[in-house]
Amino acid sequence: MQIVHKTRTQLVVEAIREKILCGEIKAGEPLRQAALATELNVSRIPVREALMQLEAEGLVKFEAHKGATASEISSKQVCEVFELRALLEAELLRHSIERLTDDDFVEAENCLAKLEDAMAAGDAMSATGELNTLFHNKLYSRAERPQTSEIVASLNQSCSRYVRMHILLAGGIETAPHEHRELLDLAKARETHKACHALKKHILSAKDDIKALLMKMEKENH
């Protein structure tokens, strides 16, 4: 029963996520559990669990006296968050790259292989979530910049929905695997300047793709 229930909840998560990301559910729109349960032909329990998971992803927010609503998805926010990420993550990589060990590269390679498998399987949740974070964090792991790392972790949490949007809707599933592979190869070669440049390009290209998609969605919604 537990496996069936978990699968049902995940299906509900994916259905509501897609509605938010494609604009069918507008920012600020209330998410009525009873109505969603009826529409998706499930009980309220998986709907409630799905909304809590989507809150953790930043797509849903819970407010007192209002319940769950779809979060704002803003092209302006994308620019600021991704540009900060590009600066700070390149700084972490610059400080880390010369200290990375052979074991670190083996672990990064293993992370990347799992990431590529998830991408190939169309598993956007894994590809844009834990596996993506593990891969990048391994490359930054020797930076010895704890405050910068903490800020980057917060920024990554803030933009997780945009990263997922990039993979699902803005072509990232085609470009990200090659860009990750290039980044790892440059890090292995200790090409610090080129690796940092590739990382910045990777993050800022995603920003441009997502911004274009969001601006198109905003135009269609007005």
mmCIF file of C-alpha atoms in Angstrom:
data_model
loop_
_atom_site.group_PDB
_atom_site.id
_atom_site.type_symbol
_atom_site.label_atom_id
_atom_site.label_comp_id
_atom_site.label_asym_id
_atom_site.label_seq_id
_atom_site.Cartn_x
_atom_site.Cartn_y
_atom_site.Cartn_z
ATOM 1 C CA MET A 1 0.000 0.000 0.000
ATOM 2 C CA GLN A 2 2.817 2.388 0.858
ATOM 3 C CA ILE A 3 4.422 2.093 -2.601
ATOM 4 C CA VAL A 4 1.091 2.683 -4.363
ATOM 5 C CA HIS A 5 0.362 5.699 -2.149
ATOM 6 C CA LYS A 6 3.807 7.181 -2.769
ATOM 7 C CA THR A 7 3.404 6.744 -6.510
ATOM 8 C CA ARG A 8 0.000 8.443 -6.431
ATOM 9 C CA THR A 9 1.387 11.390 -4.465
ATOM 10 C CA GLN A 10 4.243 11.753 -6.939
ATOM 11 C CA LEU A 11 1.799 11.752 -9.855
ATOM 12 C CA VAL A 12 -0.185 14.501 -8.139
ATOM 13 C CA VAL A 13 3.032 16.484 -7.543
ATOM 14 C CA GLU A 14 3.930 16.233 -11.219
ATOM 15 C CA ALA A 15 0.432 17.170 -12.385
ATOM 16 C CA ILE A 16 0.192 20.290 -10.185
ATOM 17 C CA ARG A 17 3.810 21.272 -10.900
ATOM 18 C CA GLU A 18 3.170 21.132 -14.640
ATOM 19 C CA LYS A 19 0.031 23.274 -14.276
ATOM 20 C CA ILE A 20 2.036 25.932 -12.394
ATOM 21 C CA LEU A 21 5.083 25.852 -14.652
ATOM 22 C CA CYS A 22 3.071 26.059 -17.881
ATOM 23 C CA GLY A 23 0.927 28.905 -16.535
ATOM 24 C CA GLU A 24 -2.376 27.031 -16.363
ATOM 25 C CA ILE A 25 -2.375 27.877 -12.645
ATOM 26 C CA LYS A 26 -1.463 31.577 -12.356
ATOM 27 C CA ALA A 27 0.772 33.106 -9.673
ATOM 28 C CA GLY A 28 -1.267 33.965 -6.582
ATOM 29 C CA GLU A 29 -4.105 31.649 -7.582
ATOM 30 C CA PRO A 30 -5.494 29.619 -4.667
ATOM 31 C CA LEU A 31 -4.939 25.866 -4.755
ATOM 32 C CA ARG A 32 -8.117 24.295 -3.371
ATOM 33 C CA GLN A 33 -7.378 20.808 -2.097
ATOM 34 C CA ALA A 34 -10.923 19.533 -2.600
ATOM 35 C CA ALA A 35 -11.112 20.808 -6.184
ATOM 36 C CA LEU A 36 -7.675 19.405 -7.066
ATOM 37 C CA ALA A 37 -8.563 16.047 -5.511
ATOM 38 C CA THR A 38 -11.742 15.879 -7.620
ATOM 39 C CA GLU A 39 -9.960 16.964 -10.805
ATOM 40 C CA LEU A 40 -7.128 14.456 -10.348
ATOM 41 C CA ASN A 41 -9.454 11.705 -9.082
ATOM 42 C CA VAL A 42 -7.607 11.160 -5.787
ATOM 43 C CA SER A 43 -8.296 11.743 -2.108
ATOM 44 C CA ARG A 44 -7.197 14.926 -0.340
ATOM 45 C CA ILE A 45 -4.259 13.193 1.371
ATOM 46 C CA PRO A 46 -1.941 12.922 -1.689
ATOM 47 C CA VAL A 47 -2.998 16.446 -2.715
ATOM 48 C CA ARG A 48 -2.015 17.827 0.693
ATOM 49 C CA GLU A 49 1.303 15.945 0.593
ATOM 50 C CA ALA A 50 1.943 17.130 -2.977
ATOM 51 C CA LEU A 51 1.349 20.777 -2.014
ATOM 52 C CA MET A 52 3.808 20.441 0.871
ATOM 53 C CA GLN A 53 6.453 19.050 -1.498
ATOM 54 C CA LEU A 54 5.788 21.845 -3.983
ATOM 55 C CA GLU A 55 6.158 24.352 -1.151
ATOM 56 C CA ALA A 56 9.652 22.942 -0.510
ATOM 57 C CA GLU A 57 10.393 23.450 -4.236
ATOM 58 C CA GLY A 58 9.244 27.073 -4.038
ATOM 59 C CA LEU A 59 6.275 26.659 -6.372
ATOM 60 C CA VAL A 60 3.602 26.856 -3.670
ATOM 61 C CA LYS A 61 3.292 28.973 -0.546
ATOM 62 C CA PHE A 62 1.007 28.600 2.448
ATOM 63 C CA GLU A 63 -0.466 31.752 3.999
ATOM 64 C CA ALA A 64 -2.585 32.216 7.097
ATOM 65 C CA HIS A 65 -6.317 32.576 6.352
ATOM 66 C CA LYS A 66 -5.617 31.990 2.664
ATOM 67 C CA GLY A 67 -4.252 28.458 2.396
ATOM 68 C CA ALA A 68 -2.025 27.322 -0.481
ATOM 69 C CA THR A 69 -1.402 29.570 -3.479
ATOM 70 C CA ALA A 70 0.895 29.381 -6.487
ATOM 71 C CA SER A 71 4.105 31.355 -5.922
ATOM 72 C CA GLU A 72 5.137 34.295 -8.071
ATOM 73 C CA ILE A 73 7.438 33.296 -10.958
ATOM 74 C CA SER A 74 9.279 36.409 -12.071
ATOM 75 C CA SER A 75 11.679 37.053 -14.953
ATOM 76 C CA LYS A 76 13.242 39.888 -12.910
ATOM 77 C CA GLN A 77 14.004 37.563 -9.995
ATOM 78 C CA VAL A 78 15.636 35.086 -12.389
ATOM 79 C CA CYS A 79 18.208 37.667 -13.502
ATOM 80 C CA GLU A 80 19.278 38.636 -10.000
ATOM 81 C CA VAL A 81 19.443 35.117 -8.577
ATOM 82 C CA PHE A 82 21.258 33.539 -11.529
ATOM 83 C CA GLU A 83 23.750 36.385 -11.866
ATOM 84 C CA LEU A 84 24.587 36.081 -8.159
ATOM 85 C CA ARG A 85 24.958 32.331 -8.580
ATOM 86 C CA ALA A 86 27.333 32.777 -11.522
ATOM 87 C CA LEU A 87 29.579 35.118 -9.509
ATOM 88 C CA LEU A 88 29.617 33.156 -6.261
ATOM 89 C CA GLU A 89 29.768 29.624 -7.679
ATOM 90 C CA ALA A 90 32.663 30.597 -9.951
ATOM 91 C CA GLU A 91 34.411 31.971 -6.876
ATOM 92 C CA LEU A 92 33.883 28.689 -5.016
ATOM 93 C CA LEU A 93 35.186 26.715 -7.991
ATOM 94 C CA ARG A 94 38.243 28.978 -8.308
ATOM 95 C CA HIS A 95 39.218 28.361 -4.684
ATOM 96 C CA SER A 96 38.409 24.640 -4.824
ATOM 97 C CA ILE A 97 39.823 23.414 -8.113
ATOM 98 C CA GLU A 98 43.524 23.150 -7.213
ATOM 99 C CA ARG A 99 42.724 21.267 -3.995
ATOM 100 C CA LEU A 100 40.403 18.670 -5.514
ATOM 101 C CA THR A 101 41.739 15.120 -5.134
ATOM 102 C CA ASP A 102 41.564 12.088 -7.412
ATOM 103 C CA ASP A 103 38.879 10.684 -5.102
ATOM 104 C CA ASP A 104 36.887 13.905 -5.453
ATOM 105 C CA PHE A 105 36.966 13.540 -9.230
ATOM 106 C CA VAL A 106 35.858 9.896 -9.007
ATOM 107 C CA GLU A 107 32.894 10.964 -6.868
ATOM 108 C CA ALA A 108 32.096 13.838 -9.237
ATOM 109 C CA GLU A 109 32.267 11.410 -12.182
ATOM 110 C CA ASN A 110 29.861 9.028 -10.417
ATOM 111 C CA CYS A 111 27.473 11.915 -9.699
ATOM 112 C CA LEU A 112 27.640 13.024 -13.317
ATOM 113 C CA ALA A 113 26.952 9.496 -14.611
ATOM 114 C CA LYS A 114 23.805 9.300 -12.435
ATOM 115 C CA LEU A 115 22.847 12.804 -13.532
ATOM 116 C CA GLU A 116 23.220 11.874 -17.212
ATOM 117 C CA ASP A 117 21.155 8.712 -16.666
ATOM 118 C CA ALA A 118 18.398 10.747 -14.992
ATOM 119 C CA MET A 119 18.408 13.246 -17.862
ATOM 120 C CA ALA A 120 18.238 10.455 -20.441
ATOM 121 C CA ALA A 121 15.335 8.866 -18.543
ATOM 122 C CA GLY A 122 13.485 12.175 -18.404
ATOM 123 C CA ASP A 123 13.655 12.183 -14.588
ATOM 124 C CA ALA A 124 13.682 15.968 -14.221
ATOM 125 C CA MET A 125 13.129 15.833 -10.465
ATOM 126 C CA SER A 126 16.396 13.951 -9.857
ATOM 127 C CA ALA A 127 18.284 15.715 -12.631
ATOM 128 C CA THR A 128 17.450 19.186 -11.318
ATOM 129 C CA GLY A 129 17.446 18.331 -7.647
ATOM 130 C CA GLU A 130 19.770 16.302 -5.497
ATOM 131 C CA LEU A 131 21.996 14.877 -8.258
ATOM 132 C CA ASN A 132 22.639 18.288 -9.818
ATOM 133 C CA THR A 133 23.431 19.771 -6.402
ATOM 134 C CA LEU A 134 25.739 16.893 -5.464
ATOM 135 C CA PHE A 135 27.699 17.235 -8.708
ATOM 136 C CA HIS A 136 28.247 20.976 -8.373
ATOM 137 C CA ASN A 137 28.943 20.810 -4.642
ATOM 138 C CA LYS A 138 31.612 18.166 -5.165
ATOM 139 C CA LEU A 139 33.486 20.530 -7.478
ATOM 140 C CA TYR A 140 33.213 23.309 -4.871
ATOM 141 C CA SER A 141 33.954 21.065 -1.889
ATOM 142 C CA ARG A 142 37.585 22.157 -1.319
ATOM 143 C CA ALA A 143 36.925 25.906 -1.503
ATOM 144 C CA GLU A 144 37.022 26.423 2.287
ATOM 145 C CA ARG A 145 34.583 29.318 1.929
ATOM 146 C CA PRO A 146 31.760 28.336 4.324
ATOM 147 C CA GLN A 147 29.866 31.648 4.223
ATOM 148 C CA THR A 148 29.935 31.771 0.432
ATOM 149 C CA SER A 149 28.795 28.137 0.338
ATOM 150 C CA GLU A 150 25.892 28.953 2.654
ATOM 151 C CA ILE A 151 24.767 31.849 0.443
ATOM 152 C CA VAL A 152 25.035 29.659 -2.672
ATOM 153 C CA ALA A 153 22.936 26.931 -1.012
ATOM 154 C CA SER A 154 20.248 29.506 -0.230
ATOM 155 C CA LEU A 155 20.320 30.866 -3.793
ATOM 156 C CA ASN A 156 20.051 27.352 -5.223
ATOM 157 C CA GLN A 157 17.005 26.659 -3.084
ATOM 158 C CA SER A 158 15.429 29.922 -4.259
ATOM 159 C CA CYS A 159 15.940 29.098 -7.933
ATOM 160 C CA SER A 160 15.241 25.353 -7.896
ATOM 161 C CA ARG A 161 11.903 25.902 -9.618
ATOM 162 C CA TYR A 162 13.608 27.898 -12.372
ATOM 163 C CA VAL A 163 16.228 25.181 -12.869
ATOM 164 C CA ARG A 164 13.443 22.628 -13.174
ATOM 165 C CA MET A 165 11.630 24.909 -15.592
ATOM 166 C CA HIS A 166 14.822 25.150 -17.667
ATOM 167 C CA ILE A 167 15.096 21.362 -17.901
ATOM 168 C CA LEU A 168 11.395 20.721 -18.509
ATOM 169 C CA LEU A 169 10.357 23.611 -20.725
ATOM 170 C CA ALA A 170 13.320 25.687 -21.951
ATOM 171 C CA GLY A 171 15.646 23.195 -23.627
ATOM 172 C CA GLY A 172 18.014 22.533 -20.723
ATOM 173 C CA ILE A 173 17.649 18.780 -21.038
ATOM 174 C CA GLU A 174 19.562 19.001 -24.334
ATOM 175 C CA THR A 175 22.366 21.364 -23.255
ATOM 176 C CA ALA A 176 23.018 20.596 -19.574
ATOM 177 C CA PRO A 177 24.695 17.154 -19.971
ATOM 178 C CA HIS A 178 27.329 18.476 -22.402
ATOM 179 C CA GLU A 179 27.960 21.566 -20.249
ATOM 180 C CA HIS A 180 28.411 19.464 -17.087
ATOM 181 C CA ARG A 181 30.821 17.139 -18.891
ATOM 182 C CA GLU A 182 32.871 20.081 -20.195
ATOM 183 C CA LEU A 183 33.025 21.573 -16.694
ATOM 184 C CA LEU A 184 34.286 18.338 -15.157
ATOM 185 C CA ASP A 185 36.904 17.824 -17.883
ATOM 186 C CA LEU A 186 38.266 21.349 -17.384
ATOM 187 C CA ALA A 187 38.359 20.884 -13.610
ATOM 188 C CA LYS A 188 40.263 17.604 -13.997
ATOM 189 C CA ALA A 189 42.771 19.382 -16.245
ATOM 190 C CA ARG A 190 43.146 22.116 -13.551
ATOM 191 C CA GLU A 191 42.176 24.693 -16.171
ATOM 192 C CA THR A 192 40.896 27.064 -13.501
ATOM 193 C CA HIS A 193 40.197 30.111 -15.677
ATOM 194 C CA LYS A 194 38.471 28.082 -18.421
ATOM 195 C CA ALA A 195 36.476 26.046 -15.891
ATOM 196 C CA CYS A 196 35.196 29.185 -14.137
ATOM 197 C CA HIS A 197 34.301 30.720 -17.501
ATOM 198 C CA ALA A 198 32.433 27.530 -18.512
ATOM 199 C CA LEU A 199 30.572 27.500 -15.190
ATOM 200 C CA LYS A 200 29.492 31.133 -15.551
ATOM 201 C CA LYS A 201 28.380 30.477 -19.119
ATOM 202 C CA HIS A 202 26.426 27.388 -17.968
ATOM 203 C CA ILE A 203 24.519 29.374 -15.330
ATOM 204 C CA LEU A 204 23.971 32.544 -17.393
ATOM 205 C CA SER A 205 22.810 30.589 -20.471
ATOM 206 C CA ALA A 206 20.184 28.930 -18.274
ATOM 207 C CA LYS A 207 19.181 32.403 -17.039
ATOM 208 C CA ASP A 208 18.702 33.657 -20.602
ATOM 209 C CA ASP A 209 16.645 30.602 -21.610
ATOM 210 C CA ILE A 210 14.395 30.821 -18.544
ATOM 211 C CA LYS A 211 13.985 34.607 -18.831
ATOM 212 C CA ALA A 212 12.876 34.270 -22.458
ATOM 213 C CA LEU A 213 10.378 31.550 -21.508
ATOM 214 C CA LEU A 214 8.989 33.545 -18.564
ATOM 215 C CA MET A 215 8.643 36.737 -20.599
ATOM 216 C CA LYS A 216 6.724 34.762 -23.218
ATOM 217 C CA MET A 217 4.473 33.292 -20.505
ATOM 218 C CA GLU A 218 3.933 36.717 -18.891
ATOM 219 C CA LYS A 219 2.980 38.190 -22.283
ATOM 220 C CA GLU A 220 0.524 35.358 -22.974
ATOM 221 C CA ASN A 221 -1.049 35.736 -19.522
ATOM 222 C CA HIS A 222 -1.780 39.479 -19.927
#
